[in-house]
Short mmCIF file of C-alpha atoms in Angstrom, two decimals:
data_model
loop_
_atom_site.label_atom_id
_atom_site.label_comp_id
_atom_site.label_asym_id
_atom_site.label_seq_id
_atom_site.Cartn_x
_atom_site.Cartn_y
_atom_site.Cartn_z
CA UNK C 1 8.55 115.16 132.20
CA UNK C 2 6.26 114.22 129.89
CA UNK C 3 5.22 117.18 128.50
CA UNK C 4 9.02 118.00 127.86
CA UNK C 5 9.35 115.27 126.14
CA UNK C 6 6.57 116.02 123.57
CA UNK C 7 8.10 119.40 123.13
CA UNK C 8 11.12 118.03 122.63
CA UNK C 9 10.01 115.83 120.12
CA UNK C 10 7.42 118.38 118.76
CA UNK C 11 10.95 120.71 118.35
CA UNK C 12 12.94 118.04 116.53
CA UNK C 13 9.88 117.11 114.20
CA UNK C 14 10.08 120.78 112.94
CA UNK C 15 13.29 121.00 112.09
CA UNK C 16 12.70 117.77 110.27
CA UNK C 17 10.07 119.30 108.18
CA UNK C 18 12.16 122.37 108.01
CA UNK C 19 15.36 120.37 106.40
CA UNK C 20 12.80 118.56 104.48
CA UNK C 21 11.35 121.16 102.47
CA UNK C 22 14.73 123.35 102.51
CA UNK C 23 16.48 120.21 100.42
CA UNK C 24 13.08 120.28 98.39
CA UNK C 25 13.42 124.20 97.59
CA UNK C 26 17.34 123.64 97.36
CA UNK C 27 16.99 120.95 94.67
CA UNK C 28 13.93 123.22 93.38
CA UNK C 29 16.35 125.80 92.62
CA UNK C 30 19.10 123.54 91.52
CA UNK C 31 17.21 122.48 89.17
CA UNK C 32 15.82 126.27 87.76
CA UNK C 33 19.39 126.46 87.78
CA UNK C 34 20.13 124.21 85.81
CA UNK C 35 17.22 125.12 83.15
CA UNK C 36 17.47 128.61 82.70
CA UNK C 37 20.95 130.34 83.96
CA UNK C 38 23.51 128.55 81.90
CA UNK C 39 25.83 130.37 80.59
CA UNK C 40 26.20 132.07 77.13
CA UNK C 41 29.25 130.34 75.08
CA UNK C 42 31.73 133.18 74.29
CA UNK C 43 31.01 132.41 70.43
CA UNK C 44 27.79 133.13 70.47
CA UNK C 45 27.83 136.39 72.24
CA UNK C 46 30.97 137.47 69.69
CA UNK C 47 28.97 136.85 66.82
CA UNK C 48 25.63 138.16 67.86
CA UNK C 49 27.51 141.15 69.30
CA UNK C 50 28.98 141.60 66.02
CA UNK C 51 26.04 141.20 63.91
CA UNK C 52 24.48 144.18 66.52
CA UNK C 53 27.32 146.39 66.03
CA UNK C 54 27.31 145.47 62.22
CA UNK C 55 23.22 146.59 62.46
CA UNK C 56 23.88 150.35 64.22
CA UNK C 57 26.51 151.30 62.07
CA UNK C 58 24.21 150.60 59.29
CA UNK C 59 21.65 152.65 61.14
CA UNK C 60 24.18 155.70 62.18
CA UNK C 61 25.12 155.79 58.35
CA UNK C 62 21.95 155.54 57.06
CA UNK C 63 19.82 157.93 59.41
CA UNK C 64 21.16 161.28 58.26
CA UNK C 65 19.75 161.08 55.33
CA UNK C 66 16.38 160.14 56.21
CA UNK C 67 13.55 162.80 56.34
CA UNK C 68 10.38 163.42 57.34
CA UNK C 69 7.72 165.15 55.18
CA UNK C 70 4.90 166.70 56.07
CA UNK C 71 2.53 168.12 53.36
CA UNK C 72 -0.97 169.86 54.10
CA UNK C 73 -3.78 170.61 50.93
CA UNK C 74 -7.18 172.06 51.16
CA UNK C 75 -10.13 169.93 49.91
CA UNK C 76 -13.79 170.82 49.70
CA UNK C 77 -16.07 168.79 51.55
CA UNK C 78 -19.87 169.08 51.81
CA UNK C 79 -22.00 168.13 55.02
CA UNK C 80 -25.07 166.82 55.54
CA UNK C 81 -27.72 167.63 58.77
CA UNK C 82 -27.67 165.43 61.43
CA UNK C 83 -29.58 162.04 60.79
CA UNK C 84 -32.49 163.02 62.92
CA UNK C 85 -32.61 166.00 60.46
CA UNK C 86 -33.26 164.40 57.22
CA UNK C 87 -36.63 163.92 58.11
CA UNK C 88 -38.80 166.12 56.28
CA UNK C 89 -41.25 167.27 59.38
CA UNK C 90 -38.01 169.53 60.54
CA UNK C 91 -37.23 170.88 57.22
CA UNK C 92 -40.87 172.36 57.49
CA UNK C 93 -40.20 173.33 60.75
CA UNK C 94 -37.05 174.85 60.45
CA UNK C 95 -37.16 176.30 57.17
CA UNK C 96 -34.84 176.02 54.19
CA UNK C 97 -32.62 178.36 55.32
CA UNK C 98 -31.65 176.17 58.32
CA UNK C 99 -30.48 173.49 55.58
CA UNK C 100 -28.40 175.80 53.03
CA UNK C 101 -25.64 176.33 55.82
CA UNK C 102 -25.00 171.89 54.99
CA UNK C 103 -25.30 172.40 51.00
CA UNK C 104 -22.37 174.65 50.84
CA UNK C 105 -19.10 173.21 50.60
CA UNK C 106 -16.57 173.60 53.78
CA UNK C 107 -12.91 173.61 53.34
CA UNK C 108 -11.15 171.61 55.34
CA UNK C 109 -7.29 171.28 55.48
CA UNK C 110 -5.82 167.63 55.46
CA UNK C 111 -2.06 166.44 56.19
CA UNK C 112 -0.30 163.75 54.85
CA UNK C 113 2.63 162.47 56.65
CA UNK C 114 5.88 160.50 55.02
CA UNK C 115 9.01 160.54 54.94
CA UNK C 116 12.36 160.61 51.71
CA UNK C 117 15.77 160.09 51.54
CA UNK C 118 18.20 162.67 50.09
CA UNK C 119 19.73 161.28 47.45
CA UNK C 120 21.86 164.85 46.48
CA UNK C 121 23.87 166.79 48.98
CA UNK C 122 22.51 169.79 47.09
CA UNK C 123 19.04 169.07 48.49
CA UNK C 124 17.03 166.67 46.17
CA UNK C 125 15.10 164.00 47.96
CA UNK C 126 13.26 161.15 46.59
CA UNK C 127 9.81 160.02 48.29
CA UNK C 128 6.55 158.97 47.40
CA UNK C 129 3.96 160.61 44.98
CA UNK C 130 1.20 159.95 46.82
CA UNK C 131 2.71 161.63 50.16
CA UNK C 132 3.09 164.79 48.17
CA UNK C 133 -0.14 164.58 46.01
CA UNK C 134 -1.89 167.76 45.77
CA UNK C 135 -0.02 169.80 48.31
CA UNK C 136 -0.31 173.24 48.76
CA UNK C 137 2.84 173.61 51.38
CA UNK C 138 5.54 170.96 52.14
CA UNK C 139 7.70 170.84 55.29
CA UNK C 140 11.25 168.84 55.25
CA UNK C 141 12.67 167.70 58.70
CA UNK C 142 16.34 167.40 58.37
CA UNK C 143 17.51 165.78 62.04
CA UNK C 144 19.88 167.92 63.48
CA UNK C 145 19.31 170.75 61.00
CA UNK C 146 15.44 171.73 61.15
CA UNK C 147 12.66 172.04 59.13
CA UNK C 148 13.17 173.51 55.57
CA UNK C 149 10.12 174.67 53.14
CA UNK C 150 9.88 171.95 49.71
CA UNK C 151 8.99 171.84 46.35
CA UNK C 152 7.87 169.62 44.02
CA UNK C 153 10.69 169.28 41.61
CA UNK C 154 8.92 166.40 39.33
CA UNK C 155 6.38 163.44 39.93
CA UNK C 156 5.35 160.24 38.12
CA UNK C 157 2.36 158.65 39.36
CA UNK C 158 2.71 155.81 37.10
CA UNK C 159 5.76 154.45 39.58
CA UNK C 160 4.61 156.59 42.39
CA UNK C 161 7.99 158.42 42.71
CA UNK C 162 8.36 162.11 43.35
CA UNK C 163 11.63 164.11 44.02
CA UNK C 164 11.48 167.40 46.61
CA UNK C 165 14.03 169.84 46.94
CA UNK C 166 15.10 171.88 49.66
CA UNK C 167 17.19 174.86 50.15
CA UNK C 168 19.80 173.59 52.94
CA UNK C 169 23.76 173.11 53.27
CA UNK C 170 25.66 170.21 54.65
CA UNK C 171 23.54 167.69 53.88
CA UNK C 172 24.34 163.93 53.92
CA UNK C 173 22.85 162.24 50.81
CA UNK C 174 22.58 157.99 50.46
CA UNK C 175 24.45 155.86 48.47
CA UNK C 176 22.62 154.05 46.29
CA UNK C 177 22.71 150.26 45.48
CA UNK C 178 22.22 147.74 43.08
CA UNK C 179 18.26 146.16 43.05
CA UNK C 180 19.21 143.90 40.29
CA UNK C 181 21.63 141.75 42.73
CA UNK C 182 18.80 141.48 45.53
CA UNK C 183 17.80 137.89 46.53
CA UNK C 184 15.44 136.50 48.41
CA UNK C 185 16.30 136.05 52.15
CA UNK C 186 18.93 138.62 52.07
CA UNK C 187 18.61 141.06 55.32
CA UNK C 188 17.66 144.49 54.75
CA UNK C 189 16.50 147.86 57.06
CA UNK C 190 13.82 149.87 56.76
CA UNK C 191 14.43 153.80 58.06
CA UNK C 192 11.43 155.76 58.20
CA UNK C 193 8.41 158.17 60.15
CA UNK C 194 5.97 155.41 60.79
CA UNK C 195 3.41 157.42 62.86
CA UNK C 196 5.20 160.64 62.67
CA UNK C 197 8.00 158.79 64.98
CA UNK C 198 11.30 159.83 63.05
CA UNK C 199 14.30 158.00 62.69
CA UNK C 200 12.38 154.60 63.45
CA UNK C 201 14.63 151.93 62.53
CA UNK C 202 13.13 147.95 61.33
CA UNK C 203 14.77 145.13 60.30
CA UNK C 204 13.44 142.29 58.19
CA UNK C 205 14.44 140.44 54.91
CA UNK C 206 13.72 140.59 51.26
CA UNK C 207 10.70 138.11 51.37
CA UNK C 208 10.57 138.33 47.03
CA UNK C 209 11.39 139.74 44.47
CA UNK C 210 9.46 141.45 41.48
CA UNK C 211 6.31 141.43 42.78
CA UNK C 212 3.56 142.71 40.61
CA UNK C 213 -0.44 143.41 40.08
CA UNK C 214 -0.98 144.72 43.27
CA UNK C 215 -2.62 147.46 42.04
CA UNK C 216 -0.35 149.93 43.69
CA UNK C 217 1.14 151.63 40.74
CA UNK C 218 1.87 150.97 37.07
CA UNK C 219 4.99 150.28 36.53
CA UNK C 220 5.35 147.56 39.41
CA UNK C 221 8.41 145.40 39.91
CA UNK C 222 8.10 145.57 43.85
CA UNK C 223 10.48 144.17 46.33
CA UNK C 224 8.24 142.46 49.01
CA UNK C 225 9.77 142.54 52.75
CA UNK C 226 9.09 141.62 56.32
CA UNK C 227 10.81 144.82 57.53
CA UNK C 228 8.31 146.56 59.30
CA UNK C 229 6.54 149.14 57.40
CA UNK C 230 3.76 151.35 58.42
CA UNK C 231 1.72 154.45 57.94
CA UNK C 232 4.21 157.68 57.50
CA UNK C 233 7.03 155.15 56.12
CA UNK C 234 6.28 155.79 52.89
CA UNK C 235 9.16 157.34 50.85
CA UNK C 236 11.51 155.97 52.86
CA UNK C 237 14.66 153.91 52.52
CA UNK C 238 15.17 150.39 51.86
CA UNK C 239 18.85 149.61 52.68
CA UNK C 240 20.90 146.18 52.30
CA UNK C 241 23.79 145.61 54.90
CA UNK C 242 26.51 148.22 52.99
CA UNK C 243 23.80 151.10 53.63
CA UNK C 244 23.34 151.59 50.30
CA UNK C 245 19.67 152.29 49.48
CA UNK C 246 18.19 149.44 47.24
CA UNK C 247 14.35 150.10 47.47
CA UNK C 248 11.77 153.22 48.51
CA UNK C 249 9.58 152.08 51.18
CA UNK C 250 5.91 152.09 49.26
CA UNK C 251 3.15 150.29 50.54
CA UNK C 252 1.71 147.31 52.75
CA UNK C 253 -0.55 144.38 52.66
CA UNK C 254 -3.12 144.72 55.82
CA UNK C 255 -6.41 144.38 56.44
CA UNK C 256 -6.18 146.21 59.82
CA UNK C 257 -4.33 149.40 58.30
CA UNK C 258 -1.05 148.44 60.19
CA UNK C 259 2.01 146.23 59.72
CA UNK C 260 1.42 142.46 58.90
CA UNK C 261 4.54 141.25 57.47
CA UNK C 262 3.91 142.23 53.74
CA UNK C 263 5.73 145.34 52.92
CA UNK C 264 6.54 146.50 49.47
CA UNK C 265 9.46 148.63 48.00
CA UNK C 266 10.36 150.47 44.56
CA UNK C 267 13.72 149.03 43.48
CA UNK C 268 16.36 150.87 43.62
CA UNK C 269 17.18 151.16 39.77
CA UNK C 270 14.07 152.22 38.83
CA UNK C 271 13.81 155.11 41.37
CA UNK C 272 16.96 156.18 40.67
CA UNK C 273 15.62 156.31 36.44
CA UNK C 274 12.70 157.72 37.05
CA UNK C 275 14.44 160.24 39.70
CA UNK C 276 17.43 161.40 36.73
CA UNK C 277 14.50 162.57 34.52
CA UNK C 278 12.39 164.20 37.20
CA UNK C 279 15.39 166.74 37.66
CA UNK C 280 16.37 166.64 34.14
CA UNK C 281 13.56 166.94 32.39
CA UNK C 282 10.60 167.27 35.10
CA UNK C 283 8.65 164.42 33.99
CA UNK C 284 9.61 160.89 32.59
CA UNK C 285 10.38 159.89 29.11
CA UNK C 286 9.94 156.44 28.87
CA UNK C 287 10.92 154.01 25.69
CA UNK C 288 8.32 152.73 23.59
CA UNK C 289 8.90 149.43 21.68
CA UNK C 290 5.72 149.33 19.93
CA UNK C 291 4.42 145.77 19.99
CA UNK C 292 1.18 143.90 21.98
CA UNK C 293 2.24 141.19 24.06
CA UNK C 294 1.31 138.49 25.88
CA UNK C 295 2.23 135.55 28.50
CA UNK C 296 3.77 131.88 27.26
CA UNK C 297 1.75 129.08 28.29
CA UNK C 298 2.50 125.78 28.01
CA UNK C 299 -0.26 125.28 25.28
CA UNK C 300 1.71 128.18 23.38
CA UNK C 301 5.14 127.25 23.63
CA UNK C 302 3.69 123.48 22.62
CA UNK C 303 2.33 125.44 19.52
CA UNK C 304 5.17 127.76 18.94
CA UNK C 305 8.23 125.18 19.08
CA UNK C 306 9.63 126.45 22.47
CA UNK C 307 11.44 123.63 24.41
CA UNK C 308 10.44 125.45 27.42
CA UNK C 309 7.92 127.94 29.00
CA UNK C 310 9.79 131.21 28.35
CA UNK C 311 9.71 134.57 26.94
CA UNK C 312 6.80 136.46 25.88
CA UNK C 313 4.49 136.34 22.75
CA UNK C 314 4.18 138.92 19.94
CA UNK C 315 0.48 139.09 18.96
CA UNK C 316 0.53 142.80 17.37
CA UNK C 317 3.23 145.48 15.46
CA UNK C 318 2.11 148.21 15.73
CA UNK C 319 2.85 149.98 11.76
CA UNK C 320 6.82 152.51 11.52
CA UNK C 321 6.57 151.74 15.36
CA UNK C 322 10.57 151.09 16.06
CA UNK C 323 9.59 147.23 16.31
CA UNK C 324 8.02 146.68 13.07
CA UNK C 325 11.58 149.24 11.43
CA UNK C 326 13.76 146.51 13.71
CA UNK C 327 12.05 143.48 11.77
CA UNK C 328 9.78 142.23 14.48
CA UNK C 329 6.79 140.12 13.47
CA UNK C 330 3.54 138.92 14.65
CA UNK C 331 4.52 135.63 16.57
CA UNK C 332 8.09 136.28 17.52
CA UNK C 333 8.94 135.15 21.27
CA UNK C 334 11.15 137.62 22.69
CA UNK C 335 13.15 135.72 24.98
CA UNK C 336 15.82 138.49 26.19
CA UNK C 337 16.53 142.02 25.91
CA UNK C 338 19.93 143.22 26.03
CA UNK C 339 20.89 139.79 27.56
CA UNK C 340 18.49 139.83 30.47
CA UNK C 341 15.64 137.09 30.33
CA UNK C 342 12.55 137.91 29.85
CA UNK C 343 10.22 136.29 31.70
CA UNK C 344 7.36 138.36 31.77
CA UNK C 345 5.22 141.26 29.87
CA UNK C 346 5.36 143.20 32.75
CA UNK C 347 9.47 142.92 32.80
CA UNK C 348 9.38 143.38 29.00
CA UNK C 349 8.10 146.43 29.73
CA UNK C 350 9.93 147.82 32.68
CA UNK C 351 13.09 147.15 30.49
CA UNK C 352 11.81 149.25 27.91
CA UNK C 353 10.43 151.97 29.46
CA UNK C 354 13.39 152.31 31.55
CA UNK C 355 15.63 152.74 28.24
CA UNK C 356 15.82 155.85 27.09
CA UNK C 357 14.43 156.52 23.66
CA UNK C 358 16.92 156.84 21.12
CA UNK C 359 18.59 154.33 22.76
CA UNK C 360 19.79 150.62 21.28
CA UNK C 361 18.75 147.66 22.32
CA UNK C 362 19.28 143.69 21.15
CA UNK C 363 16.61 141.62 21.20
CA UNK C 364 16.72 137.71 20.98
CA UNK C 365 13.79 136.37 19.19
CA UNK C 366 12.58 133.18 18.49
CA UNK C 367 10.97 132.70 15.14
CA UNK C 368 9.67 129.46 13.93
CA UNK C 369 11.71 127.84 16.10
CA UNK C 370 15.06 129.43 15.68
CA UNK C 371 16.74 132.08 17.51
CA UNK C 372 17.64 135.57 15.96
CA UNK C 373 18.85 138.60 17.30
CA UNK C 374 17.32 141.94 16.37
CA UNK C 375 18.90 145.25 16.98
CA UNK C 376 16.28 148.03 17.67
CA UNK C 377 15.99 151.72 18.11
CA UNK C 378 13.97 152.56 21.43
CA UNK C 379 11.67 155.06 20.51
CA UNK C 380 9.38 157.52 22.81
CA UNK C 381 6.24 156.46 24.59
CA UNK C 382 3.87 158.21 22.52
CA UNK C 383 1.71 161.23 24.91
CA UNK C 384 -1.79 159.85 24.69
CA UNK C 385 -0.34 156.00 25.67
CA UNK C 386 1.71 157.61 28.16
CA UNK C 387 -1.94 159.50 29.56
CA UNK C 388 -3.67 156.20 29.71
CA UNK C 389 -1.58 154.20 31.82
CA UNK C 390 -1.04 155.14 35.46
CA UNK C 391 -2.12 158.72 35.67
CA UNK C 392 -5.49 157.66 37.19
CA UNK C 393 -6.53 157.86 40.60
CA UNK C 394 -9.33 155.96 40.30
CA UNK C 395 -10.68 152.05 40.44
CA UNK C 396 -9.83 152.36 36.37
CA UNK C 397 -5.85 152.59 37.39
CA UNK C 398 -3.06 149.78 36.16
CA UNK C 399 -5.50 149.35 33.25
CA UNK C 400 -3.53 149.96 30.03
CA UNK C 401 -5.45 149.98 26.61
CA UNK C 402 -4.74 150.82 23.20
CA UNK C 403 -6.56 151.76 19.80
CA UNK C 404 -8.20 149.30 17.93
CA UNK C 405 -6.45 148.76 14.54
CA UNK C 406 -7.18 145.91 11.95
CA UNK C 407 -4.38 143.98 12.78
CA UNK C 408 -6.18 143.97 16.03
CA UNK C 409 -9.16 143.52 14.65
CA UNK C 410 -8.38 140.60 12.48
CA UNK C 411 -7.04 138.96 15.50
CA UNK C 412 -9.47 139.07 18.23
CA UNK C 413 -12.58 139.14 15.53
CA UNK C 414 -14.00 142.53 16.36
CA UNK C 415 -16.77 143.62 13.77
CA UNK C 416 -15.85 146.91 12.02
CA UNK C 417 -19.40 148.18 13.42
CA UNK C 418 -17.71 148.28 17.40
CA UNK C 419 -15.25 151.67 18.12
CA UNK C 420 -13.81 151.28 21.62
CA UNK C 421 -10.17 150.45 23.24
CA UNK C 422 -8.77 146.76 23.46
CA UNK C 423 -6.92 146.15 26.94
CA UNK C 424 -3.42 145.00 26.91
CA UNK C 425 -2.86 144.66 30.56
CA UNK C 426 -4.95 144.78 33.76
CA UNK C 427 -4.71 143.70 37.20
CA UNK C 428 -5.77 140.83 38.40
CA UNK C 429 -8.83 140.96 40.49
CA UNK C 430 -10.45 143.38 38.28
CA UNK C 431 -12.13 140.79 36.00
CA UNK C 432 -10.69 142.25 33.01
CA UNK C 433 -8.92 140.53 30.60
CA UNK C 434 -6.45 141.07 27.73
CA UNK C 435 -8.28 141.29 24.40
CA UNK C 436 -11.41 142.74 26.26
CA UNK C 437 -12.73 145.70 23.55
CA UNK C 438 -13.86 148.75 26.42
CA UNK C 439 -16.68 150.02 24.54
CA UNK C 440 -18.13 152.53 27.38
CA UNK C 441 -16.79 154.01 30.66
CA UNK C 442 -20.05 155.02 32.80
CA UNK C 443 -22.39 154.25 29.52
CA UNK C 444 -20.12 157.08 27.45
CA UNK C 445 -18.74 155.84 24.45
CA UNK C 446 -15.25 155.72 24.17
CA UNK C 447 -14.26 154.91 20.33
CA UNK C 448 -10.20 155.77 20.88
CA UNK C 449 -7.55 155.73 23.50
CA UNK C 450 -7.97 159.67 23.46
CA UNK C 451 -11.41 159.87 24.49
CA UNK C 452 -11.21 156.63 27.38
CA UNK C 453 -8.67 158.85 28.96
CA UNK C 454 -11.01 161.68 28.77
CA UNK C 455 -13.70 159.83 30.43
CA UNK C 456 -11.51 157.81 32.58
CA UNK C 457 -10.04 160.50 34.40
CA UNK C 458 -13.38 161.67 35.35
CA UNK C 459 -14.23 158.89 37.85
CA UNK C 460 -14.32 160.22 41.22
CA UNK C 461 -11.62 158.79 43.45
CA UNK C 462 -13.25 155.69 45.55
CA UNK C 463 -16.49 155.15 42.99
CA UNK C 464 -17.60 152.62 41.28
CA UNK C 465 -17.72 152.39 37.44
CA UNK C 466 -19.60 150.79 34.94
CA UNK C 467 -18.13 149.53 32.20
CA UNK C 468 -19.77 147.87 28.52
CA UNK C 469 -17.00 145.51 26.84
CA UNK C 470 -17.01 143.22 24.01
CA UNK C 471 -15.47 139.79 24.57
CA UNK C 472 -15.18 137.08 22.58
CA UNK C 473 -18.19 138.69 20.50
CA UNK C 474 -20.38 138.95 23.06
CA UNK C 475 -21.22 142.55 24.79
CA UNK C 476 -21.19 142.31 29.01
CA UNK C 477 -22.22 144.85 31.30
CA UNK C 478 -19.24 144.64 34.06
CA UNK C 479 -18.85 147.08 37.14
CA UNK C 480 -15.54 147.30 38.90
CA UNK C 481 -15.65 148.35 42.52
CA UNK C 482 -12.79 150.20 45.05
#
């Protein structure tokens, strides 16, 4: 009787413990409940279904006209023994004819991937330079319509823009938008071949606007995004939500050679400039104003009259250059051209260059301290200018210089004894600095713009150069690395 009664008891303290921790899991699960399955208000899943929907057609209308490019060249590449090798003990051993087989160069094919956007149903498409650079065959991927044979139609390394065309029917080309109306934070897509993966669709938003001295091209006026952007999404599209392509998909900022937030884009406008006179012309005329300029600081604009920090600085005309026939003088502020403001040499020039030459243009101008408006007569950026900006592949590229005249002289003090180049713009990084005289490139004189692009365009790709400048009347030995 006894022992029934323990079981008894034993039984009923089990299910107590049993109830126990079932109400303690219950509540448990009440309360996960509680935390994490709610329910989605209707509102928010309309609108977030919308904005999906909104994002794929986008996509679907976009796509079609997105290709991928695939370009192979030859290069000649020598190489070396083995480490172990190099010692001399086995070049006795072995002989010399064991070595010549590593002193001959080897050919050896390379392919660049990328990708463009077809921008003419007839079969132009607009990509990078630098994914077609140097190719000896080019291979378009049309989705849903194969792979076509390219050719180089036109390039312009200064903006790193190149147009292909293909021989195909039916094909869907992009609309193109307005860059000028982008603002920061609006939402954009990226469509591209990062990795070879086609079609690859990113989202992100415009992070700035007219981003510059990267060192990426020439002519920079970048759009900076968050879309992703990688390897092999070069020369693709940059679309805002109508589909309408607003940027080519150009570079990134990474120090791990993949995607870290910082992507940059050619605006639309100028692609779509430098693109018209690729198939036109097959290169790009660019306008040519004919003036030095530089930056307003506050010191200057104190000195100058300005009531605020704007516009740029006239310190040189150069003589029957279409600014000095229009009336412009040394220490005129430009402050807008053809009603935009001008904030900036670099925009200054953009605007120029992108007019064509012949063209008219109105330039507001302040001259001891009133405003006048100028009318002037774009001319055409003059062949050896045009060779010293941009064309390089080298550590010397984004420089720009130009001849030393005695205006120029007068103003920076250069003794008529020193021949070299005077630099007008350079990126920043490069410790180079406007009004620096470039007396020798790798200890060769260079006494006019002519012969620095002679001797510029020499340096290797990826080597390291020695330059001798004059600054501020003082010679300094200065080497500028990769």
């Amino acid at each position: 009787m006894k022992r029934k009664t323990l079981t008894i008891s034993g039984m009923a303290l089990l299910i107590a413990i049993g109830l126990v921790l079932g109400l303690t899991l219950s509540s448990d699960l009440d309360i996960q409940n509680k935390g994490y399955s709610q329910p989605v208000p209707e509102e928010a899943v309309k609108t977030l279904t919308q904005v999906s929907e909104a994002l794929v057609r986008v996509a679907e209308a976009v796509k079609p006209s997105v290709v991928n490019i695939s370009s192979t060249h030859t290069v000649q590449r020598r190489v070396g023994p083995p480490g172990l090798f190099q010692d001399p003990f086995f070049r006795r051993f072995f002989g010399d004819e064991f070595f010549k087989q590593y002193g001959e160069p080897q050919e050896e094919t390379r392919v660049s991937l990328g990708s463009g956007v077809i921008v003419d149903p007839s079969g132009y498409i607009v990509t990078n330079y630098h994914v077609v650079k140097d190719a000896e065959e080019i291979h378009v991927t049309v989705v849903g319509k194969g792979e076509f044979k390219g050719k180089v139609v036109g390039s312009d390394p200064p903006t790193d823009l190149a147009v292909v065309k293909i021989d195909a029917k039916g094909l869907t080309a992009a609309a193109w938008g307005d860059s000028d109306a982008l603002k920061a934070g609006e939402v954009v897509i990226a469509v591209g071949s990062p990795y070879g993966l086609t079609q690859s669709v990113t989202m992100g938003i415009v992070s700035a606007i007219g981003r510059a001295n990267v060192r990426i091209a020439d002519y920079e006026d970048f759009i900076q995004t968050d879309a992703a952007i990688n390897p092999g999404n070069s020369g693709g599209p940059l679309v805002n939500p109508r589909g309408e392509v607003v940027g080519i998909n150009t570079a990134i900022f990474t120090t791990t050679g993949g995607y870290q937030g910082i992507g940059f884009s050619i605006p639309s406008n100028m692609a779509r400039t430098v693109m018209k006179s690729l198939i036109e012309k097959g290169r790009v005329i660019r306008g040519w104003l004919g003036v030095t300029i530089q930056p307003i600081t506050p010191e200057l604009a104190k000195q100058f009259g300005l009531k605020e920090v704007k516009g740029v600085l006239v310190s040189d005309v150069v003589e029957k250059s279409p600014a000095a026939e229009a009336g412009l003088e040394r220490g005129d502020i430009i402050v807008s051209y053809e009603g935009k403001e001008v904030k900036s040499p670099r925009e200054l020039r953009n605007m120029v260059a992108s007019t064509s030459p012949g063209g008219k243009a109105k330039l507001t101008v302040v001259r001891k301290g009133e405003e006048k408006t100028l009318s002037v007569t774009i001319g055409q950026l003059p062949e050896h200018m045009a060779a010293a900006r941009g064309q390089l592949e080298n550590v010397l590229k984004g420089i720009s210089v130009q001849n030393l005249t005695p205006q120029v002289r007068d103003q920076l003090g250069v003794p008529a004894r020193v021949q070299g180049v005077v630099i007008t713009d350079a990126p920043s990084g490069t410790g180079l600095r406007r009004g620096d005289v470039i007396v020798e490139v790798d200890r060769e004189p260079v006494p006019n713009v002519e012969k620095y692009n002679e001797v510029a365009s020499k340096v290797p790709s990826g080597q390291n150069v020695l330059l001798l400048i004059l600054r501020q009347g003082s010679y300094l030995y200065l080497t500028l690395s990769p």
